[in-house]
PDB file of C-alpha atoms in Angstrom:
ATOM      1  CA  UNK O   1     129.533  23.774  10.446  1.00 58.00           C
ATOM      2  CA  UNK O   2     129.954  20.292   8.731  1.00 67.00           C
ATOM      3  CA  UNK O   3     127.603  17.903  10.752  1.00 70.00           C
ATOM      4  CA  UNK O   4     125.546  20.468  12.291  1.00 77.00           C
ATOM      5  CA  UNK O   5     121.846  21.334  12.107  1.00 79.00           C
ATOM      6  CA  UNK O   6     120.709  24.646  11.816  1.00 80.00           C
ATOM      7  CA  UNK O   7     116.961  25.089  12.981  1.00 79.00           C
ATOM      8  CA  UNK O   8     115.949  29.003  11.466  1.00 80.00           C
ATOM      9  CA  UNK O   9     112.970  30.814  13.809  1.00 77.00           C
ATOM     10  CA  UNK O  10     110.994  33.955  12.933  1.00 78.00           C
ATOM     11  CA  UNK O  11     108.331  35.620  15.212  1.00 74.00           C
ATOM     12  CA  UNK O  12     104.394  35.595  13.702  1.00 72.00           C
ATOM     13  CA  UNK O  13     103.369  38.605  12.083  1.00 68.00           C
ATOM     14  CA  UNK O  14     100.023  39.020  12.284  1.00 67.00           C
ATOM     15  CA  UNK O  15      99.845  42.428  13.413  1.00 61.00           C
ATOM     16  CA  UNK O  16     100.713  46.454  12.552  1.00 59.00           C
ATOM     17  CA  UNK O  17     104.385  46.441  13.941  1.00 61.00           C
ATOM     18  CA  UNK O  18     105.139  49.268  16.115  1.00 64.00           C
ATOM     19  CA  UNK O  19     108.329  50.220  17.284  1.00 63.00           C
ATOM     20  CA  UNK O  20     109.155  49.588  20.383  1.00 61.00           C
ATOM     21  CA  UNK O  21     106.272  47.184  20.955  1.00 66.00           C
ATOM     22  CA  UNK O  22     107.118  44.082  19.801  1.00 69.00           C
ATOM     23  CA  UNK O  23     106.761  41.505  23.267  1.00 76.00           C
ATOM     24  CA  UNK O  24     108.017  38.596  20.866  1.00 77.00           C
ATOM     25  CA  UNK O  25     111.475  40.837  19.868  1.00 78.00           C
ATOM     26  CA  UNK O  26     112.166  41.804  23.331  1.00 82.00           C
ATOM     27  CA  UNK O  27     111.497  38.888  25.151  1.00 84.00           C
ATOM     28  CA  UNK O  28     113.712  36.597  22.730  1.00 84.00           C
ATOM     29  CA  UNK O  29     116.435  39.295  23.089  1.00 86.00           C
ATOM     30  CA  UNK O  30     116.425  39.170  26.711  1.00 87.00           C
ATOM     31  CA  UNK O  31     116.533  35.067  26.363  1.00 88.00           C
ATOM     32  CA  UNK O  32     119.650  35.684  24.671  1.00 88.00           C
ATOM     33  CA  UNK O  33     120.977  38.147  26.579  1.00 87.00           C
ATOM     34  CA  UNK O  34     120.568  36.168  29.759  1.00 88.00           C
ATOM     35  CA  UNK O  35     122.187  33.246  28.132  1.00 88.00           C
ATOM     36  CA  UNK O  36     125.032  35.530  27.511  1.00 86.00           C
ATOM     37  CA  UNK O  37     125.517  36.495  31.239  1.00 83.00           C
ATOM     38  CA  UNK O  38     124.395  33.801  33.303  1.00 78.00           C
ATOM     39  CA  UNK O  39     127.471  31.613  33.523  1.00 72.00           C
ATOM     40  CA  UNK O  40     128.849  34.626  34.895  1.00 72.00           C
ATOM     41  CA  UNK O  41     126.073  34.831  37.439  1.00 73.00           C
ATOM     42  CA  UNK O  42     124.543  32.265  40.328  1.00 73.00           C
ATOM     43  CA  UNK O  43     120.961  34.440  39.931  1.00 80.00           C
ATOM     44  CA  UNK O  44     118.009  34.834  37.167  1.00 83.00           C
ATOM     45  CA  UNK O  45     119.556  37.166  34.417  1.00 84.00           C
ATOM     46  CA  UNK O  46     117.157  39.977  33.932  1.00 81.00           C
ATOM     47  CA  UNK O  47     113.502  39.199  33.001  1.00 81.00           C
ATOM     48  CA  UNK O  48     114.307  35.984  34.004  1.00 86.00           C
ATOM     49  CA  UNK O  49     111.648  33.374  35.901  1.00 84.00           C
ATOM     50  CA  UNK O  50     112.254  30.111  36.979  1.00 84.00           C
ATOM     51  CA  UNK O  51     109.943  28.550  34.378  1.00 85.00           C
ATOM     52  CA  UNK O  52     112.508  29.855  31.559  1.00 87.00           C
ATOM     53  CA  UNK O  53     115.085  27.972  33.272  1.00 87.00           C
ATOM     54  CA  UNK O  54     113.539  24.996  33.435  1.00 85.00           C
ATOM     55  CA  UNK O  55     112.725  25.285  29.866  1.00 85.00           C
ATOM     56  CA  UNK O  56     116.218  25.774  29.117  1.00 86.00           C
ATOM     57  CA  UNK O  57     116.734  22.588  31.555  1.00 82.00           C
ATOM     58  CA  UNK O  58     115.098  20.484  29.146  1.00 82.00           C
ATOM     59  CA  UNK O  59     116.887  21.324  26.145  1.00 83.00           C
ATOM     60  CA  UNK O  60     120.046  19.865  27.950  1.00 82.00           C
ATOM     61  CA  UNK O  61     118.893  16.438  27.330  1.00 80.00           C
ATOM     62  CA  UNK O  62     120.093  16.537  24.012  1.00 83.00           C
ATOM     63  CA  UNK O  63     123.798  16.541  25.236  1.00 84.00           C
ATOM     64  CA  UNK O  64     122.912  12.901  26.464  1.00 79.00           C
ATOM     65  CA  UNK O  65     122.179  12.194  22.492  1.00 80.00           C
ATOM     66  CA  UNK O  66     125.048  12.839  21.028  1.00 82.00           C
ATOM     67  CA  UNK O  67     124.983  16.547  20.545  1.00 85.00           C
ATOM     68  CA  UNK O  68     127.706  18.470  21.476  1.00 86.00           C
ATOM     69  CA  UNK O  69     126.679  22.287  21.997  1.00 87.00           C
ATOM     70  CA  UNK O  70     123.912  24.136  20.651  1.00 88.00           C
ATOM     71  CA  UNK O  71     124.138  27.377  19.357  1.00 87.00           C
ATOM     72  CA  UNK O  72     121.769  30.321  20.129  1.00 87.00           C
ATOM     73  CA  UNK O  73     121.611  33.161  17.600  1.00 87.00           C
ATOM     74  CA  UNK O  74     119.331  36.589  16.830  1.00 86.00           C
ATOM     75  CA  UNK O  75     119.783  38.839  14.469  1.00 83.00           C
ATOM     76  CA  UNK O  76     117.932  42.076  14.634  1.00 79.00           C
ATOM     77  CA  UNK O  77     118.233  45.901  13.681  1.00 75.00           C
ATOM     78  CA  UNK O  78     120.798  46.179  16.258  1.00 75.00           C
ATOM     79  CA  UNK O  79     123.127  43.330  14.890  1.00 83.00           C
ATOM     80  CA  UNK O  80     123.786  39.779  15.602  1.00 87.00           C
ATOM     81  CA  UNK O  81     123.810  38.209  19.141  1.00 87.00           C
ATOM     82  CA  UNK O  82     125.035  34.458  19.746  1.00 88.00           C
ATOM     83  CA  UNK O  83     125.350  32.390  23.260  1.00 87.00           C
ATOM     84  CA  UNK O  84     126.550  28.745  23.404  1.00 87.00           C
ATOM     85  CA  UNK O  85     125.055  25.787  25.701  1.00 87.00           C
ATOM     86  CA  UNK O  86     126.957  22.471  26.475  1.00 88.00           C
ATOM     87  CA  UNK O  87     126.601  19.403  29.014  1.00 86.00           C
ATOM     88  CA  UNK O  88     128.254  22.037  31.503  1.00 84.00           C
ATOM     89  CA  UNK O  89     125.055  23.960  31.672  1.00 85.00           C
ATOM     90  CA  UNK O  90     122.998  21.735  32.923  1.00 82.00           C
ATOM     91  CA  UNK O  91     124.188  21.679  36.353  1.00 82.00           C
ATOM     92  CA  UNK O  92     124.265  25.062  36.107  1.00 84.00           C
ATOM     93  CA  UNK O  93     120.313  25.515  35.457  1.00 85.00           C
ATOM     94  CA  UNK O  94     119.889  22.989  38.535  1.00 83.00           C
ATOM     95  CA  UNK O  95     121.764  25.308  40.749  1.00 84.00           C
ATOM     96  CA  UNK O  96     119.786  28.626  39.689  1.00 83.00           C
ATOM     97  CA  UNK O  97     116.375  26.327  39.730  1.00 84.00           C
ATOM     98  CA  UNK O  98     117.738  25.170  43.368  1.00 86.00           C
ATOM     99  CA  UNK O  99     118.959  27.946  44.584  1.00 82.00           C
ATOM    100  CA  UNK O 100     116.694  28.650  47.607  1.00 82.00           C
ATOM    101  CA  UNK O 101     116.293  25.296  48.844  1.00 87.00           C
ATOM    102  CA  UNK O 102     117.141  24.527  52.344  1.00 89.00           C
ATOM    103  CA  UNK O 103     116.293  20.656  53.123  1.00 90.00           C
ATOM    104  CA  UNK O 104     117.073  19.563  50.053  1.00 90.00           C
ATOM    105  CA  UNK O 105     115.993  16.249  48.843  1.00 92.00           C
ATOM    106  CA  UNK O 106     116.052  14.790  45.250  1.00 92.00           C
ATOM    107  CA  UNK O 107     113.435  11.535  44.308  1.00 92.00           C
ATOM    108  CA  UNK O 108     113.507   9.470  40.747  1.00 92.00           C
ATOM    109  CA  UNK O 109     110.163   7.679  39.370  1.00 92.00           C
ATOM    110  CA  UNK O 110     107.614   8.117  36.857  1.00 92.00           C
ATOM    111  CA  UNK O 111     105.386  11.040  37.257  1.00 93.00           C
ATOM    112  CA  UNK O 112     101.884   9.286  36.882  1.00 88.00           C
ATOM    113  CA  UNK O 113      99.478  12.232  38.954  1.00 86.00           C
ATOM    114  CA  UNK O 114      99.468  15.769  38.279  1.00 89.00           C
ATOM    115  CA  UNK O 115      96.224  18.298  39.673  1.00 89.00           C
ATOM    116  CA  UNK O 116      96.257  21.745  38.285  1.00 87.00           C
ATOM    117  CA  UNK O 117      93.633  23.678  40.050  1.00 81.00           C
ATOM    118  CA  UNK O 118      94.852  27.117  40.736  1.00 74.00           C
ATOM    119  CA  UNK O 119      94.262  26.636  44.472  1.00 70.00           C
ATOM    120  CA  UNK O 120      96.028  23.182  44.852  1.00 74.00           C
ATOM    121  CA  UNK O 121      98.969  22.652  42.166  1.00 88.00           C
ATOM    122  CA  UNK O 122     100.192  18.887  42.983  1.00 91.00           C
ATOM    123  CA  UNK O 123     101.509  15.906  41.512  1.00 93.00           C
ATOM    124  CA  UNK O 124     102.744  12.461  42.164  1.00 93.00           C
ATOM    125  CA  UNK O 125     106.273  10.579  41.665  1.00 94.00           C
ATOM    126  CA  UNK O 126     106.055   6.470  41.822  1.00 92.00           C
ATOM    127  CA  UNK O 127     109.651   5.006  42.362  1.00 90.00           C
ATOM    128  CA  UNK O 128     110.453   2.128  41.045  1.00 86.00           C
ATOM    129  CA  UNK O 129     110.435   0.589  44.757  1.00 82.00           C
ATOM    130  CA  UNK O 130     108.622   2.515  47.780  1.00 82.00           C
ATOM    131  CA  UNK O 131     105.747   4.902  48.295  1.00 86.00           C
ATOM    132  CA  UNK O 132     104.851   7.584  45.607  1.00 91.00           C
ATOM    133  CA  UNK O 133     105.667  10.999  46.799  1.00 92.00           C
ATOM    134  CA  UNK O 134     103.364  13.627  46.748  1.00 93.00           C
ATOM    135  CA  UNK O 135     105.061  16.927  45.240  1.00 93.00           C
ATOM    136  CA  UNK O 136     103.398  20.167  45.326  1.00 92.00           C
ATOM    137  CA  UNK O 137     104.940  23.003  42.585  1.00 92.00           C
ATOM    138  CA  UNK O 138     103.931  26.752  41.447  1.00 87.00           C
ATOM    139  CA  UNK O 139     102.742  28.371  38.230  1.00 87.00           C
ATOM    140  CA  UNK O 140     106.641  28.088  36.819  1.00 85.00           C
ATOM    141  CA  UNK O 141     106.642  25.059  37.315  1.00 89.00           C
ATOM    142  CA  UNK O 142     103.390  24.212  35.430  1.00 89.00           C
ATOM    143  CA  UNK O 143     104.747  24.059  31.938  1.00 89.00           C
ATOM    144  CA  UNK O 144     107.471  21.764  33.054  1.00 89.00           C
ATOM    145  CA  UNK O 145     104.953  19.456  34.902  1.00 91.00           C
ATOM    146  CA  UNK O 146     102.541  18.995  31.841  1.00 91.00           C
ATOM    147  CA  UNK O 147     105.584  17.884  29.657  1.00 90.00           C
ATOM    148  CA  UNK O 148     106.680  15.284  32.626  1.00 90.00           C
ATOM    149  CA  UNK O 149     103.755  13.948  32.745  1.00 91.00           C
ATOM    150  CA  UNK O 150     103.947   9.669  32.393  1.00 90.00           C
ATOM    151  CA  UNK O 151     107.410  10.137  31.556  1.00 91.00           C
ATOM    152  CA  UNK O 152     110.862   8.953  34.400  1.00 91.00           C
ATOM    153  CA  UNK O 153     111.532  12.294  36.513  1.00 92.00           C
ATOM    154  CA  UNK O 154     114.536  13.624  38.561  1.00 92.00           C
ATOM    155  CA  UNK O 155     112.779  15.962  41.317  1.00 92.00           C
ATOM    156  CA  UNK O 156     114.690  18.039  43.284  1.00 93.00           C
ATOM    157  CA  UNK O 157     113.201  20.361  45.832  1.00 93.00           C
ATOM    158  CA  UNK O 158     112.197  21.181  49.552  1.00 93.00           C
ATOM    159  CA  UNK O 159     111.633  18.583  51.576  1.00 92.00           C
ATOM    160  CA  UNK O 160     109.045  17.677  54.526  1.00 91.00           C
ATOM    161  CA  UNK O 161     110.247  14.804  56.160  1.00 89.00           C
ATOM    162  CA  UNK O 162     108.408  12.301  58.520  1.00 86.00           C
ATOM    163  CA  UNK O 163     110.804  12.625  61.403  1.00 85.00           C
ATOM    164  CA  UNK O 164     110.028   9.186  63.267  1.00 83.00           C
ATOM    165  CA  UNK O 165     110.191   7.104  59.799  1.00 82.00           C
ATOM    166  CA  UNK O 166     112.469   9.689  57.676  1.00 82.00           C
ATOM    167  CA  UNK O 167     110.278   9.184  54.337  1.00 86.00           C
ATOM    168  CA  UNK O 168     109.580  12.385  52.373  1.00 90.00           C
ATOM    169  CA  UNK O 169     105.955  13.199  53.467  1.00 88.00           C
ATOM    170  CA  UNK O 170     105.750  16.008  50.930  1.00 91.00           C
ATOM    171  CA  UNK O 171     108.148  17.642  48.540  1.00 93.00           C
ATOM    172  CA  UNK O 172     107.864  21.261  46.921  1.00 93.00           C
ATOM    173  CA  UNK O 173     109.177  21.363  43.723  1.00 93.00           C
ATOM    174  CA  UNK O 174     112.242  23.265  42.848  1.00 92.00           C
ATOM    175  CA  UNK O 175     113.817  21.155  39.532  1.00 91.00           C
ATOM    176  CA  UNK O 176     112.776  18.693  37.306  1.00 91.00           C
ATOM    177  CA  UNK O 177     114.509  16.868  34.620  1.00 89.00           C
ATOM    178  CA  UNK O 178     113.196  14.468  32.249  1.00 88.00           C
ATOM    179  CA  UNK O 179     115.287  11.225  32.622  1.00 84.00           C
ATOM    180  CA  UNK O 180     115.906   8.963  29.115  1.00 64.00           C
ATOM    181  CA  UNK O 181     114.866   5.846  30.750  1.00 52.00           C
ATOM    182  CA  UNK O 182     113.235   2.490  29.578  1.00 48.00           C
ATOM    183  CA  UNK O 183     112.829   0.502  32.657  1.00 44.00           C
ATOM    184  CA  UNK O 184     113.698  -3.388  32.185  1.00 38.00           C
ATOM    185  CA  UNK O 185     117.271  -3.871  30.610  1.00 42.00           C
ATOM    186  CA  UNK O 186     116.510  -5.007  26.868  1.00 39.00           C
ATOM    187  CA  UNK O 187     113.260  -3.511  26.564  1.00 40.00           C
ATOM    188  CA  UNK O 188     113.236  -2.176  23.401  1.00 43.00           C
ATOM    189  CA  UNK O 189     109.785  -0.439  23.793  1.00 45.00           C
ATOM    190  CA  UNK O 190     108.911   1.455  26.369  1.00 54.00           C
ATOM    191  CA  UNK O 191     106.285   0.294  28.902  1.00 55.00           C
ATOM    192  CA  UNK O 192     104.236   3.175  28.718  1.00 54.00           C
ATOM    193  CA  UNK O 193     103.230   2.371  24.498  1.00 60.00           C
ATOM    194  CA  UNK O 194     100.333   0.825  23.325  1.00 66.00           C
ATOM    195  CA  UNK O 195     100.790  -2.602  22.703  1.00 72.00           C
ATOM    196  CA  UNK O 196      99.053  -5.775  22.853  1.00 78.00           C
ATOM    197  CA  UNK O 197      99.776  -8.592  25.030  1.00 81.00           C
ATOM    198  CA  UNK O 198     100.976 -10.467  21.838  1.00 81.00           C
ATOM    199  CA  UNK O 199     103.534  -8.467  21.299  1.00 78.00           C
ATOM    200  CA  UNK O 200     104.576  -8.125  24.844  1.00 75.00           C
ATOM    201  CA  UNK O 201     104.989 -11.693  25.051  1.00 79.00           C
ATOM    202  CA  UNK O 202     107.134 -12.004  21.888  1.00 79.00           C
ATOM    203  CA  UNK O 203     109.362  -9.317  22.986  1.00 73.00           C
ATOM    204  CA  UNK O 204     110.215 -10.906  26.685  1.00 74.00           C
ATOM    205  CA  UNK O 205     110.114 -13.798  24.645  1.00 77.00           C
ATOM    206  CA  UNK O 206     107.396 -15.659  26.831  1.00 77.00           C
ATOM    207  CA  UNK O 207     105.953 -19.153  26.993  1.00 79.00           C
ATOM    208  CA  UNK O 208     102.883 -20.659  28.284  1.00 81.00           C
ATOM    209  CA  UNK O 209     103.287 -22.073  31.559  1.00 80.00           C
ATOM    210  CA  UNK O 210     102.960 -25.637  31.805  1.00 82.00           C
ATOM    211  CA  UNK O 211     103.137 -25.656  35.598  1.00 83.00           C
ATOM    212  CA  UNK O 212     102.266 -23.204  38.275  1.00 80.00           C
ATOM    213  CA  UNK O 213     104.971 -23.784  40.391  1.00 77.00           C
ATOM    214  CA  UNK O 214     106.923 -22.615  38.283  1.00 75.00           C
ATOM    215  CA  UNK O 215     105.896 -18.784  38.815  1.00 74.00           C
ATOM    216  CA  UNK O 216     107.788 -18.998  42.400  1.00 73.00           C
ATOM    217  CA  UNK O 217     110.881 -17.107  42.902  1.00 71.00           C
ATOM    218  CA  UNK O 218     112.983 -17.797  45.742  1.00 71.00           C
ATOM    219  CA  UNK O 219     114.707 -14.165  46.258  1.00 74.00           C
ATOM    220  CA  UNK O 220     114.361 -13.861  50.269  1.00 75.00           C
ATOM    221  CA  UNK O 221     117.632 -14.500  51.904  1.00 75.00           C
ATOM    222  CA  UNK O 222     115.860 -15.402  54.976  1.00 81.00           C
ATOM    223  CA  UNK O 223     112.445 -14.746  56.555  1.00 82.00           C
ATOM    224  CA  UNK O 224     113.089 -11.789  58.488  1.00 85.00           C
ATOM    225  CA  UNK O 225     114.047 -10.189  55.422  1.00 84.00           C
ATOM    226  CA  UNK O 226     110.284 -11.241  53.874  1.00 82.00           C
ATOM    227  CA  UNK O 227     108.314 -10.363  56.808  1.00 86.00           C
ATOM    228  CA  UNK O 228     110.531  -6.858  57.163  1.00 85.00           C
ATOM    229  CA  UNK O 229     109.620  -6.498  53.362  1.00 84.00           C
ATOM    230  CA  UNK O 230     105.993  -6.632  54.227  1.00 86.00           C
ATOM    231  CA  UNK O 231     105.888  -4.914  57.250  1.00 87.00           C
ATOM    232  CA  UNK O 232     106.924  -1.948  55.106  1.00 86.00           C
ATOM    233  CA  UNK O 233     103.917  -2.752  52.813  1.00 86.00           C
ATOM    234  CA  UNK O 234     101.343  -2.612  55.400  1.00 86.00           C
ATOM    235  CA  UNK O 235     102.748   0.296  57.208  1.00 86.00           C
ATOM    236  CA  UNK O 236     103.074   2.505  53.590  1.00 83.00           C
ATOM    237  CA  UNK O 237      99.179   1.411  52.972  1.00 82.00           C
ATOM    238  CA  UNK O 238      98.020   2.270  57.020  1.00 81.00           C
ATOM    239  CA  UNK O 239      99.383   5.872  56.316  1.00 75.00           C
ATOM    240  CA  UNK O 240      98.436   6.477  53.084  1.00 69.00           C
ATOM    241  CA  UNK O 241      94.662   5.228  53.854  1.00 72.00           C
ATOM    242  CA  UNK O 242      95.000   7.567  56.893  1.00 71.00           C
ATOM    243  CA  UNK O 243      96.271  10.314  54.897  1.00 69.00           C
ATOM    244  CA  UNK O 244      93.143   9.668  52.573  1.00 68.00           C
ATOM    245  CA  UNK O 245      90.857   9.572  55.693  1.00 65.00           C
ATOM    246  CA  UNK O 246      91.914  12.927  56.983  1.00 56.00           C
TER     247      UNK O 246
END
């Protein structure tokens, strides 16, 4: 269609072909399949895992660029299959990724920690304010994990709460969604790029200070509010150096 991109796929040959034994054919055919019956459906489609989902997840972030469907075709001996994705999906992927969550509880931050040891899959999510939250996640998940990695997260899954402070003491991952965000309004560059401090300061447009004083801020209301503020600190740092110690 005018204004469209078409983006053509073909499966490696690098081997004797034998009917009925082509893993690449069948598993691309049951892709599209399932993308054919799932918005009929609130479970996996057949052959379905949760890391294809996720996968599929990801590829809704285009609809937050501009792009209005995408269009999923195969042709093979038995004729031509298509299935259609729009902004609609994506909720729907959450809800089949979701799906067997019970305490649900969803956290936002940059995903700056990830361990993949086959005994202890784990990784960590920094808000912008508060304590990181640990995350723990399965081999699904893995794929999805890697590719989050330093970037701004949506996490969704079940949670383990603290129930005499109500933080999130540990949260098992059921969704995750790379988030297009650049932190500081105006920012042109995100934080997490290689420059030098040159540059930084030419972008925030930053001058040498000519007094010290003039690096205080006054943003307390009162000074309950600053000693509540670090109260919070010191508690966060007494549990987490606890948690380290056990």
């Amino acid at each position: 269609e005018p204004g469209s991109v078409v983006v053509a796929l073909e499966l490696r040959r690098e081997q004797l072909e034998l009917e009925g034994m082509d893993p690449g054919q069948e598993a691309t055919e049951r892709l599209v399949a399932g993308l054919i019956e799932f918005r009929d459906r609130e479970e996996l489609p057949p052959a379905w895992d949760v890391g294809v989902v996720l996968a599929l997840r990801e590829t809704t972030g285009l609809f937050r660029r501009g792009i209005e469907s995408v269009s999923v075709s195969l042709e093979t001996g038995g004729g031509r299959r298509s299935a259609r994705l729009d902004a609609s999906d994506a909720e729907r992927f959450a809800r089949l990724a979701t799906r067997w969550v019970r305490n649900r509880r969803t956290v936002e931050g940059r995903l700056l920690m990830a361990d993949f040891k086959e005994a202890a899959t784990r990784c960590r999510v920094h808000p912008p304010l508060g304590s990181p939250v640990e995350c723990t996640f399965d081999e699904a998940h893995r794929q999805a994990v890697l590719d989050a990695l330093t970037k701004y997260v949506r996490v969704t899954g079940e949670a383990e709460v603290d129930p005499d402070t109500s933080r999130i003491k540990r949260l098992v991952i059921a969704d995750i969604e790379i988030l297009d965000w650049e932190g500081t309004e105006g920012t042109t560059t995100s934080f997490w790029e290689s420059i030098s401090t040159e540059e930084l300061a030419a972008m925030q447009r930053v001058a040498p200070l000519a007094r010290v004083e003039e690096l205080a801020a006054d943003i307390w209301e009162s000074p309950e509010e600053l000693d509540a503020f670090l109260a919070d600190i010191y508690s966060a740092r007494t549990a987490d150096r606890d948690r380290r110690g056990a």
